[in-house]
PDB file of C-alpha atoms in Angstrom:
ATOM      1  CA  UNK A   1      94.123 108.005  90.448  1.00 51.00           C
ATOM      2  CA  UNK A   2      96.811 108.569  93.234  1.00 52.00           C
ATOM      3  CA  UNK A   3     100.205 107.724  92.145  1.00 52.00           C
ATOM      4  CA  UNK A   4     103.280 106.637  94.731  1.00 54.00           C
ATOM      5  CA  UNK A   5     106.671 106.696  92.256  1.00 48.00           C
ATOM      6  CA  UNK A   6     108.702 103.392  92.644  1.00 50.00           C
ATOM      7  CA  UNK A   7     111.228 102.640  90.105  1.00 44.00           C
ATOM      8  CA  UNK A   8     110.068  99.944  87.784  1.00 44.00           C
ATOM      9  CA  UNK A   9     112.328  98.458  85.558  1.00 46.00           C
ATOM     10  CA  UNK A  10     111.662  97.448  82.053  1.00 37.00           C
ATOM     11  CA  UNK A  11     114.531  94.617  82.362  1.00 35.00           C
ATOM     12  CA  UNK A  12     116.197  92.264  84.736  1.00 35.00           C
ATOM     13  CA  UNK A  13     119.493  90.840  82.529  1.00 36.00           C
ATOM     14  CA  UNK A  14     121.211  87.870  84.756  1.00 39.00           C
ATOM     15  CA  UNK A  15     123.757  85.314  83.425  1.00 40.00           C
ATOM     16  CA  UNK A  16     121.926  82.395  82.248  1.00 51.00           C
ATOM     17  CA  UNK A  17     118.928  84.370  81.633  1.00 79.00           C
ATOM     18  CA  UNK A  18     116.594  86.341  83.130  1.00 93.00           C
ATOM     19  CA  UNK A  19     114.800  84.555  86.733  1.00 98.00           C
ATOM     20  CA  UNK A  20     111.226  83.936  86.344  1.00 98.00           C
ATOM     21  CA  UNK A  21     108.536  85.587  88.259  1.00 98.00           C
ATOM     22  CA  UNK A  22     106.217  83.523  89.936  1.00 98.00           C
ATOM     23  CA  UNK A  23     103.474  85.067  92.156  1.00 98.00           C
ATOM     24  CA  UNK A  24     102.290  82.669  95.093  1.00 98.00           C
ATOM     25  CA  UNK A  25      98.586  83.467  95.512  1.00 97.00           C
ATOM     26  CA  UNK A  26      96.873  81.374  98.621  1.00 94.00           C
ATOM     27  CA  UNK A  27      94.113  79.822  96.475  1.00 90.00           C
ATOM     28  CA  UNK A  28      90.269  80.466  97.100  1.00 93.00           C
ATOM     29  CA  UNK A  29      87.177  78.418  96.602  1.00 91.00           C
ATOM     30  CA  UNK A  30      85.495  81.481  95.095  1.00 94.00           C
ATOM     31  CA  UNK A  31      85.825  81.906  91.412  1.00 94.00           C
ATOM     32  CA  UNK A  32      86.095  84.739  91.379  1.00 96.00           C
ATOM     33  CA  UNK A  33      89.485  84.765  92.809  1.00 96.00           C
ATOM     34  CA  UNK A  34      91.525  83.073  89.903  1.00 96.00           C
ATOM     35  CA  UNK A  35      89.951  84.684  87.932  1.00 97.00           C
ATOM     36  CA  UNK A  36      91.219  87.761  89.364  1.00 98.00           C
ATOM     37  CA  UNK A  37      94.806  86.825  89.909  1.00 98.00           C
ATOM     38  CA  UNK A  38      95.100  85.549  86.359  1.00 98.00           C
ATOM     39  CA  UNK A  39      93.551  89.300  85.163  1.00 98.00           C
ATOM     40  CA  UNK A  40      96.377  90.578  87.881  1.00 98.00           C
ATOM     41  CA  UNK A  41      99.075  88.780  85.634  1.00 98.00           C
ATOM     42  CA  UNK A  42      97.870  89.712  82.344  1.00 98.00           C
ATOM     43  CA  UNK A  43      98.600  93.181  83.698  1.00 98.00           C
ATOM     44  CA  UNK A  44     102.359  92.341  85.263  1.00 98.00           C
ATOM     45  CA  UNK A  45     103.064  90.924  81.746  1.00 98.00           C
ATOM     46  CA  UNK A  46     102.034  93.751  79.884  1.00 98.00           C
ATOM     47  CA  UNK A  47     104.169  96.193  82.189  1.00 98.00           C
ATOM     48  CA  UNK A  48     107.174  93.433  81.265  1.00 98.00           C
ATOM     49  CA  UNK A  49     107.057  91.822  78.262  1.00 97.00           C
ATOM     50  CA  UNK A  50     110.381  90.053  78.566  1.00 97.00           C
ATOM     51  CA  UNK A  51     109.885  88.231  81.548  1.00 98.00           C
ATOM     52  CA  UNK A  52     108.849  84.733  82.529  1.00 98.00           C
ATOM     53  CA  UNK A  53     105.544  85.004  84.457  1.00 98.00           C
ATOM     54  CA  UNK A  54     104.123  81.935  86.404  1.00 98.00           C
ATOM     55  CA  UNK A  55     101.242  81.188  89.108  1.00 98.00           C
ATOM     56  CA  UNK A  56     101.307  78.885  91.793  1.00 98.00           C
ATOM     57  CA  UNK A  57      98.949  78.337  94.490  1.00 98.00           C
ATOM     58  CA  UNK A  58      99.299  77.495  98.104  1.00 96.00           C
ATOM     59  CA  UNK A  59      96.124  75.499  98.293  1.00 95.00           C
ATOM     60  CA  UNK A  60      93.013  75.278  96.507  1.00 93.00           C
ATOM     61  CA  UNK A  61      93.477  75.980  93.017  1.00 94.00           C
ATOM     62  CA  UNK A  62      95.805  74.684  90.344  1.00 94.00           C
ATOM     63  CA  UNK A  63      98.279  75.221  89.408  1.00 97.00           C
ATOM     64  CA  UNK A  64     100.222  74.547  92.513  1.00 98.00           C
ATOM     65  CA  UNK A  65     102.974  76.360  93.785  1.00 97.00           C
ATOM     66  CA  UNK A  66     105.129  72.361  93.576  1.00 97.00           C
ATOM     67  CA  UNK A  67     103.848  71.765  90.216  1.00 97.00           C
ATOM     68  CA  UNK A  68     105.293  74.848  88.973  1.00 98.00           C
ATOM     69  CA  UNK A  69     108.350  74.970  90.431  1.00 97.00           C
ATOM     70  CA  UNK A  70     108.320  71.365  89.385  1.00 97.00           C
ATOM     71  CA  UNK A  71     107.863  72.753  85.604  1.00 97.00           C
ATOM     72  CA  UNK A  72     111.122  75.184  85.864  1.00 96.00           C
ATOM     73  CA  UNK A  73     112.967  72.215  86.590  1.00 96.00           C
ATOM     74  CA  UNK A  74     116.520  73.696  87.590  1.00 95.00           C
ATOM     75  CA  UNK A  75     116.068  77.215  86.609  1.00 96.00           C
ATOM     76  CA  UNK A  76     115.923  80.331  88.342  1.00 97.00           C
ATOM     77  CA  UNK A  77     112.603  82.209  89.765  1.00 98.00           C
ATOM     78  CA  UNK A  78     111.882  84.631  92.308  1.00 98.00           C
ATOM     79  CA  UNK A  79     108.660  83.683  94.446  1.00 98.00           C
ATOM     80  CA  UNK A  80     106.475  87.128  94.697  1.00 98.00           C
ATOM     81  CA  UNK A  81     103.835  86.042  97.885  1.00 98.00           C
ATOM     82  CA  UNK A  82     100.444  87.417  96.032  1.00 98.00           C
ATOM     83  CA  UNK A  83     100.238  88.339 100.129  1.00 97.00           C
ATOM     84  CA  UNK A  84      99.472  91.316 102.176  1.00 97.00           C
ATOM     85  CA  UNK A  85     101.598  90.658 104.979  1.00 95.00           C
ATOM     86  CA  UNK A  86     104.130  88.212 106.741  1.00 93.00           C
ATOM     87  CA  UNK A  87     103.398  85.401 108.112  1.00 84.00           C
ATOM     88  CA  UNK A  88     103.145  81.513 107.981  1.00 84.00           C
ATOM     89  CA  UNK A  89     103.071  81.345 104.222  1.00 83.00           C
ATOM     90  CA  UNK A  90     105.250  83.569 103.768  1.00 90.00           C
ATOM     91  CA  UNK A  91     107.701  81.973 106.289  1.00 86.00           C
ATOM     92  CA  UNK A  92     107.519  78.540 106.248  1.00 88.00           C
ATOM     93  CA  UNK A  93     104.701  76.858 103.813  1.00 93.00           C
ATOM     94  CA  UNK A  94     106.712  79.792 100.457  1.00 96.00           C
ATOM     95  CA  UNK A  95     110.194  78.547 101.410  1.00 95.00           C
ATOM     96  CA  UNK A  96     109.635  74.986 101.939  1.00 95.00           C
ATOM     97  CA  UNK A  97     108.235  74.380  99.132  1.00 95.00           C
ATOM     98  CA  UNK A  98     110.333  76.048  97.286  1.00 95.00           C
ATOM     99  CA  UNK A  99     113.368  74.110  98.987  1.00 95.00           C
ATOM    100  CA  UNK A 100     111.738  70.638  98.051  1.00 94.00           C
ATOM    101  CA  UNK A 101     112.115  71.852  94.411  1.00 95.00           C
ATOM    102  CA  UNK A 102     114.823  71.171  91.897  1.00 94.00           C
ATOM    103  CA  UNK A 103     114.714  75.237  91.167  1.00 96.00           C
ATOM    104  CA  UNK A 104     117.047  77.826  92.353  1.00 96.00           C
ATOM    105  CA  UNK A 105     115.003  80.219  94.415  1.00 96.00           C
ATOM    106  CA  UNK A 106     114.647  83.072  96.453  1.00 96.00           C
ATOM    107  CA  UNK A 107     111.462  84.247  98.320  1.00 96.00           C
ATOM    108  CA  UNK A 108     110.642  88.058  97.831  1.00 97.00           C
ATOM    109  CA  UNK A 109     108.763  89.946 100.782  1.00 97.00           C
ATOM    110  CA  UNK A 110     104.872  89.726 101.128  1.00 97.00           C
ATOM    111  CA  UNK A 111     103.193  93.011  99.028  1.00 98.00           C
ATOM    112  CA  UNK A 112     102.432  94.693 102.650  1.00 97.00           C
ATOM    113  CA  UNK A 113     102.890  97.227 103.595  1.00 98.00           C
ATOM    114  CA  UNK A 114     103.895  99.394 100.655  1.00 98.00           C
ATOM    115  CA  UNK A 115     102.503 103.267  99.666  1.00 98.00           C
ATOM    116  CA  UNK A 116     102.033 101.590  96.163  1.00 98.00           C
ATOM    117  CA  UNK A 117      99.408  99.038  98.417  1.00 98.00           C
ATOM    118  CA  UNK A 118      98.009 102.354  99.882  1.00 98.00           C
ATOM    119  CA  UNK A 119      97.533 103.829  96.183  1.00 98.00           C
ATOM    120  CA  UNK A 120      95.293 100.784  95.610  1.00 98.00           C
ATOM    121  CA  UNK A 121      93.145 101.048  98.564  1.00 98.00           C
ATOM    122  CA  UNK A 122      92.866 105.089  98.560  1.00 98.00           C
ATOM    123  CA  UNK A 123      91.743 104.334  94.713  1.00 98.00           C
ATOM    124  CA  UNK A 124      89.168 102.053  95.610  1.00 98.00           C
ATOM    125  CA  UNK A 125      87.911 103.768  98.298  1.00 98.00           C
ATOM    126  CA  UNK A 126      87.166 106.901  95.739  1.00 98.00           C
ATOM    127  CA  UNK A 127      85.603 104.444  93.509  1.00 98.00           C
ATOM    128  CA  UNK A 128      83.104 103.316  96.224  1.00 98.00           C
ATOM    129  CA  UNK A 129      81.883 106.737  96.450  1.00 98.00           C
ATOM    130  CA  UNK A 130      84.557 108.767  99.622  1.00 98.00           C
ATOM    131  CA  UNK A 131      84.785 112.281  99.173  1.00 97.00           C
ATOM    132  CA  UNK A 132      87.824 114.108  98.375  1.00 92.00           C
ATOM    133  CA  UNK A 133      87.369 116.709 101.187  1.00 93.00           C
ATOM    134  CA  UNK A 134      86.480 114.203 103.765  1.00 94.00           C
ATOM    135  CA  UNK A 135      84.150 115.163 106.686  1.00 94.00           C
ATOM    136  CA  UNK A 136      85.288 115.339 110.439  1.00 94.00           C
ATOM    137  CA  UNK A 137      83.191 112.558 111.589  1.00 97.00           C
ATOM    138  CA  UNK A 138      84.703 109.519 108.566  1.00 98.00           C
ATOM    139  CA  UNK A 139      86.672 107.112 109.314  1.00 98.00           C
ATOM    140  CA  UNK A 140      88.133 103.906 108.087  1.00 98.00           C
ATOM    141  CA  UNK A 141      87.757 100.110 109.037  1.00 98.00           C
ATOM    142  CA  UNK A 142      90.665  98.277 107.494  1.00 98.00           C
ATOM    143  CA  UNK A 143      89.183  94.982 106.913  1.00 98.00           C
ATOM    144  CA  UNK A 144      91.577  92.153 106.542  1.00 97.00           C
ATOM    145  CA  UNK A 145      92.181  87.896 106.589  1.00 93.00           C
ATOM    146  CA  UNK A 146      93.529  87.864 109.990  1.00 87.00           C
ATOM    147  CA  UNK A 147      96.537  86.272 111.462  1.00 91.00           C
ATOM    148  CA  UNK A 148      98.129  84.355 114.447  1.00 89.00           C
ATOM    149  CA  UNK A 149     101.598  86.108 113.766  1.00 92.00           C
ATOM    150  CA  UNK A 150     102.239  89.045 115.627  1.00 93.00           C
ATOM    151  CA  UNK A 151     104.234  90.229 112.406  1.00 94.00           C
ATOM    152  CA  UNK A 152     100.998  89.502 110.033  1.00 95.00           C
ATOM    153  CA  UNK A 153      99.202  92.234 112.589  1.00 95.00           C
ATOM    154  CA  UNK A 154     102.389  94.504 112.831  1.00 96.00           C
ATOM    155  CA  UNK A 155     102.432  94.643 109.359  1.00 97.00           C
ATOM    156  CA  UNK A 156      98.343  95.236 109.037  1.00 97.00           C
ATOM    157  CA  UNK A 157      98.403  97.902 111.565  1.00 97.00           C
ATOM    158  CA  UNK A 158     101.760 100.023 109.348  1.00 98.00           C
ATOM    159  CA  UNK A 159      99.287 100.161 106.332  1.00 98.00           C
ATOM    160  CA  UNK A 160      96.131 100.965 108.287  1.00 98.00           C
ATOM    161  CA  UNK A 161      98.973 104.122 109.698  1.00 98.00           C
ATOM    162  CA  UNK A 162      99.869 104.606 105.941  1.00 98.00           C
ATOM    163  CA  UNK A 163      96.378 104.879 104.595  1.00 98.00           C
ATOM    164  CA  UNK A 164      94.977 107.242 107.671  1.00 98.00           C
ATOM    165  CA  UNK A 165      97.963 109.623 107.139  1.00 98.00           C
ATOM    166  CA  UNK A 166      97.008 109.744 103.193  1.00 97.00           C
ATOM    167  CA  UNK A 167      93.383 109.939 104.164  1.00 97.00           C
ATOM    168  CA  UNK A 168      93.243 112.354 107.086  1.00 97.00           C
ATOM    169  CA  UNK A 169      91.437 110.477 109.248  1.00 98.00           C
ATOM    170  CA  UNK A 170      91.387 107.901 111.616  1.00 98.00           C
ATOM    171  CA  UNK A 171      91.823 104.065 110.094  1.00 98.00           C
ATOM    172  CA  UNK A 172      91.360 101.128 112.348  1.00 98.00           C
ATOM    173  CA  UNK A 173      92.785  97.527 111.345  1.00 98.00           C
ATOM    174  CA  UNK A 174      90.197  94.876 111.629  1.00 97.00           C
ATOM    175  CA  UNK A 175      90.424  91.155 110.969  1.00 97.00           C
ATOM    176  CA  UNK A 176      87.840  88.238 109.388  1.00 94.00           C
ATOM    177  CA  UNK A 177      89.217  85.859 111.834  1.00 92.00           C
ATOM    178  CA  UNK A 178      92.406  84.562 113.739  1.00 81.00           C
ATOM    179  CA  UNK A 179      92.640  88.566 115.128  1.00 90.00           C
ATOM    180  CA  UNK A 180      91.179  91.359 117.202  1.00 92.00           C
ATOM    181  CA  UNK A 181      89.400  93.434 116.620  1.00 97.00           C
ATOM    182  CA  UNK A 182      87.073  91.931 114.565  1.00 97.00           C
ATOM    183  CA  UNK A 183      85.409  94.210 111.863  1.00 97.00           C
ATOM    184  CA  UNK A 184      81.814  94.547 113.882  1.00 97.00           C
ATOM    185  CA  UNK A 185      83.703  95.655 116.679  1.00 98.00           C
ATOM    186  CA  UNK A 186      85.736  97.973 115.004  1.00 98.00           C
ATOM    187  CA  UNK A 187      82.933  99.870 113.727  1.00 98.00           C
ATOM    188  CA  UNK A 188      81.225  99.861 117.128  1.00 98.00           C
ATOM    189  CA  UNK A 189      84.623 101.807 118.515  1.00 98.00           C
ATOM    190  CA  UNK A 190      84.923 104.190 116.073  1.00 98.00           C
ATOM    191  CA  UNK A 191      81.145 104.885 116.956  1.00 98.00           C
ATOM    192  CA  UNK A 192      81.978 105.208 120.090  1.00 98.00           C
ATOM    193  CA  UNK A 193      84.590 107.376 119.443  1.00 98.00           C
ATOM    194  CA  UNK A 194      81.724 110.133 117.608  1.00 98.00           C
ATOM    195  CA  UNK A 195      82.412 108.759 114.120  1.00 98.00           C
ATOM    196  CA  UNK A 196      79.399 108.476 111.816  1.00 97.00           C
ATOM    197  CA  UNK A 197      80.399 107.721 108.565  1.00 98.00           C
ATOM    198  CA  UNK A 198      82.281 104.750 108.848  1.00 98.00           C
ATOM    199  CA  UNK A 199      83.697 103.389 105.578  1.00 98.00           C
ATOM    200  CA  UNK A 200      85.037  99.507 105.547  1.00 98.00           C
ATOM    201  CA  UNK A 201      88.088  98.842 102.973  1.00 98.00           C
ATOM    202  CA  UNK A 202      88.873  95.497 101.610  1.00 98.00           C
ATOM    203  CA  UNK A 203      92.626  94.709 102.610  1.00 98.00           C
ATOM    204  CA  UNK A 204      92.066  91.746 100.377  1.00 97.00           C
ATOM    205  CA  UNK A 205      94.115  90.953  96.990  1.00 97.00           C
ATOM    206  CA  UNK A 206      90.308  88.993  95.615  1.00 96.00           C
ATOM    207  CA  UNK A 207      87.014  88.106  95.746  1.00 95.00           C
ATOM    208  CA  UNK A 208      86.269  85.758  98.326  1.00 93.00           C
ATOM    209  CA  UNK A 209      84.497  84.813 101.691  1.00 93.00           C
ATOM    210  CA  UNK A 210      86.164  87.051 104.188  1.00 94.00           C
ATOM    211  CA  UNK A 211      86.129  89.999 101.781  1.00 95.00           C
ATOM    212  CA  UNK A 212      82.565  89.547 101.026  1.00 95.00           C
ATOM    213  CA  UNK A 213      81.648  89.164 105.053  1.00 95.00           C
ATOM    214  CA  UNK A 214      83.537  92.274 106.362  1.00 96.00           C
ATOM    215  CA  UNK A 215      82.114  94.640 103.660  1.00 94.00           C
ATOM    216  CA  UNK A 216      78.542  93.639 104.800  1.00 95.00           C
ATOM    217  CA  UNK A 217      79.311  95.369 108.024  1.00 96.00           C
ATOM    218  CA  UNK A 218      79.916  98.523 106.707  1.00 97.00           C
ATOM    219  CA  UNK A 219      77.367 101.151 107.860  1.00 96.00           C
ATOM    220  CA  UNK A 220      78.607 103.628 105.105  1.00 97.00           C
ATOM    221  CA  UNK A 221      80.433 102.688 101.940  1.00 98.00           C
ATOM    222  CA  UNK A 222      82.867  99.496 101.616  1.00 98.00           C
ATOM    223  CA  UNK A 223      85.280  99.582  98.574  1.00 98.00           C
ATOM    224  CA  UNK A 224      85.856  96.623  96.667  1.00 97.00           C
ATOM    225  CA  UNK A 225      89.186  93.987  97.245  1.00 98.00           C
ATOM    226  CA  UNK A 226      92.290  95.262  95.192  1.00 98.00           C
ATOM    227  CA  UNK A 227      92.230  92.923  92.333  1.00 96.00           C
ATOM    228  CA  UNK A 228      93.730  93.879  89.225  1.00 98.00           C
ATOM    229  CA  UNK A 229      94.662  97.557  90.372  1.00 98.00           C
ATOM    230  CA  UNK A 230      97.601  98.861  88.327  1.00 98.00           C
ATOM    231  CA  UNK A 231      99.532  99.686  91.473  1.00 98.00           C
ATOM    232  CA  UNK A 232      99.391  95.753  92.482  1.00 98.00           C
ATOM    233  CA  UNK A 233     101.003  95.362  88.799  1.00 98.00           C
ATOM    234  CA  UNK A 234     103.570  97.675  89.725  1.00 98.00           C
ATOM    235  CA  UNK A 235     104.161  96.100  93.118  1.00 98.00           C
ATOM    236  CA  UNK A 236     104.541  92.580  92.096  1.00 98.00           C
ATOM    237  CA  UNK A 237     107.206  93.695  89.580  1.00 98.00           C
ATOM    238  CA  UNK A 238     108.923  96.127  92.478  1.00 98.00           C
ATOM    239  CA  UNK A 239     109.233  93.161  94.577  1.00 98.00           C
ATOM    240  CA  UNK A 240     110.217  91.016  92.313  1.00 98.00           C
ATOM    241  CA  UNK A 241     113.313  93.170  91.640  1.00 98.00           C
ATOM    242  CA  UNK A 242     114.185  94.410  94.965  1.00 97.00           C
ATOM    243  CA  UNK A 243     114.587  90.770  95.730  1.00 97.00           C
ATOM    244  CA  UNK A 244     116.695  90.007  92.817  1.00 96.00           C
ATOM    245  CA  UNK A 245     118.867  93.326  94.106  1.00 94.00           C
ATOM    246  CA  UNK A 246     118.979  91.544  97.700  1.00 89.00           C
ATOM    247  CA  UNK A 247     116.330  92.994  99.333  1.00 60.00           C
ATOM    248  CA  UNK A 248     114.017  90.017  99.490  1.00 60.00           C
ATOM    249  CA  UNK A 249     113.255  87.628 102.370  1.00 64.00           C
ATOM    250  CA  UNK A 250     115.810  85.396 101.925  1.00 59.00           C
ATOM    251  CA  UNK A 251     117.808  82.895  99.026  1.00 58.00           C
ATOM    252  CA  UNK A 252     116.543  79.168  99.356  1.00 52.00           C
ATOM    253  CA  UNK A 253     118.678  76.242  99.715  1.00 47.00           C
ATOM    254  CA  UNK A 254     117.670  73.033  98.293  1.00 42.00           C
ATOM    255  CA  UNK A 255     116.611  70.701 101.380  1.00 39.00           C
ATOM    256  CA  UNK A 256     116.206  73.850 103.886  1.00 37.00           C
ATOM    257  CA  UNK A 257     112.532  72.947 104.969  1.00 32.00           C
ATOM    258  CA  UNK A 258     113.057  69.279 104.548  1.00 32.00           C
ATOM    259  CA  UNK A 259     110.496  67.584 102.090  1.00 32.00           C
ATOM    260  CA  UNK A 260     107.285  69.450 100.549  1.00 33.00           C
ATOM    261  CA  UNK A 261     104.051  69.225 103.157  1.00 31.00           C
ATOM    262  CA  UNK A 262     100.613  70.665 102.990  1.00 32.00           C
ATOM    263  CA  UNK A 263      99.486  74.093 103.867  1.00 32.00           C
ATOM    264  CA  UNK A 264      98.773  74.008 107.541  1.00 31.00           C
ATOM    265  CA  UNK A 265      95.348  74.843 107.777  1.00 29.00           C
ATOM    266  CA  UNK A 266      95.329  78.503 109.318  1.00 28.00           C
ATOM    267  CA  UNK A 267      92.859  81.017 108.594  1.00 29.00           C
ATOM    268  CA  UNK A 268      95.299  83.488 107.699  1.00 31.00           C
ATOM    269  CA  UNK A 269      93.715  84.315 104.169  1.00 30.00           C
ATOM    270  CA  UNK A 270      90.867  84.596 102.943  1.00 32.00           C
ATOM    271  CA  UNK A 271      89.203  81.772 101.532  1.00 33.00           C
TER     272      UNK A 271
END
């Protein structure tokens, strides 16, 4: 298993007690998914005893990011986006929610990108059968939700530049929907380009519908979404305190966003 060192730390002490971790996760009709996430937070707990852990969802699945918050009444938390990357959740639907609740709050940055992200999907990859000595003609196909926000792709394209330079080889971003290329396409340039073992790898945190689509397309191996990795243990909890050490996205006032709406209904993640 690769291994990226990040400093961990086995306790966050703050006056009036230690903030809460909640981890935002969009919220899937697939099963599967919550399943996941609530496997995912088993495994943050057990890296951090002490602290408060807590799920909310965007959309889709209880419990709801509001109704959590709502359950913390005035305390203090630190919003983890279960997210690979910025963009509208992370930047509007995270932080007004969070400023229609009666908790004190700050959002951290999305989990993207991150070498401890590029751990998880190098790991995978092994798992789904890549060599160790890859062959000249192998290359990657970056599969991911797919965003409107020029900062979502920014953000895709640094850890598709991450995982090619641990890899050795060329890896392309690709995108379920919302974005270009799209993950057929991908595959047909890198075909182009004299590749002929093209692997696909799930830059998705779960099971669900766009992870399941994009690894259909892959003409070689396709590894599986990142799940319950340990390094996405690790990475909640590293965001989680570089936030609380004011390196977060921002602090959110009460009334910032005005009142609590629905999720606008992007296809930014994967459903």
């Amino acid at each position: 298993m690769t291994a990226t060192t990040v400093t961990v730390r086995t306790s966050t002490a703050h006056p009036g007690g230690t903030p809460a971790l909640v981890v935002v996760a969009h919220g899937s009709r697939d099963p599967r998914a919550l399943s996941t996430v609530r496997a995912l937070l088993d495994r943050v707990r057990a890296l951090r005893p002490a602290l408060p852990v807590h799920l909310g969802h965007i959309e889709l699945n209880a419990p709801l990011l509001p109704d959590t918050l709502a359950a913390l009444g005035d305390g203090e938390a630190v919003l983890v986006p279960l997210l690979l990357s910025h963009g509208h959740h992370v930047e509007r639907d995270i932080p007004g929610m969070a400023a229609a609740s009666p908790a004190r709050t700050r959002v951290a940055a999305p989990l993207g990108p991150h070498p401890l992200l590029v751990d998880a999907l190098h790991d995978n990859l092994l798992e789904a059968g890549w060599p160790l000595h890859a062959p000249r003609d192998a290359a990657v196909v970056l599969a991911s939700a797919g965003s409107r926000a020029p900062a979502s792709r920014a953000d895709t394209e640094r850890t598709a530049a991450l995982l090619a330079a641990r890899l050795g080889v060329p890896v392309l971003p690709a995108y379920a929907s919302a974005a270009a290329p799209t993950v057929p396409d991908a595959i047909r340039t890198l075909t182009a380009r004299g590749h002929r073992r093209i692997a696909v790898a799930a830059h998705f945190t779960a099971p669900g519908r766009f992870a399941t689509e994009s690894t259909t397309h892959a003409p070689w191996i396709a590894s599986a979404p990142l799940g319950t990795h340990p390094a996405m243990a690790r990475l909640l909890l590293h965001r989680y305190d570089e936030a609380l050490a004011g390196g977060g996205e921002n602090d959110v006032p009460r009334g910032a966003y005005g009142p609590a709406r629905p999720a606008a209904a992007t296809p930014a993640l994967a459903r």
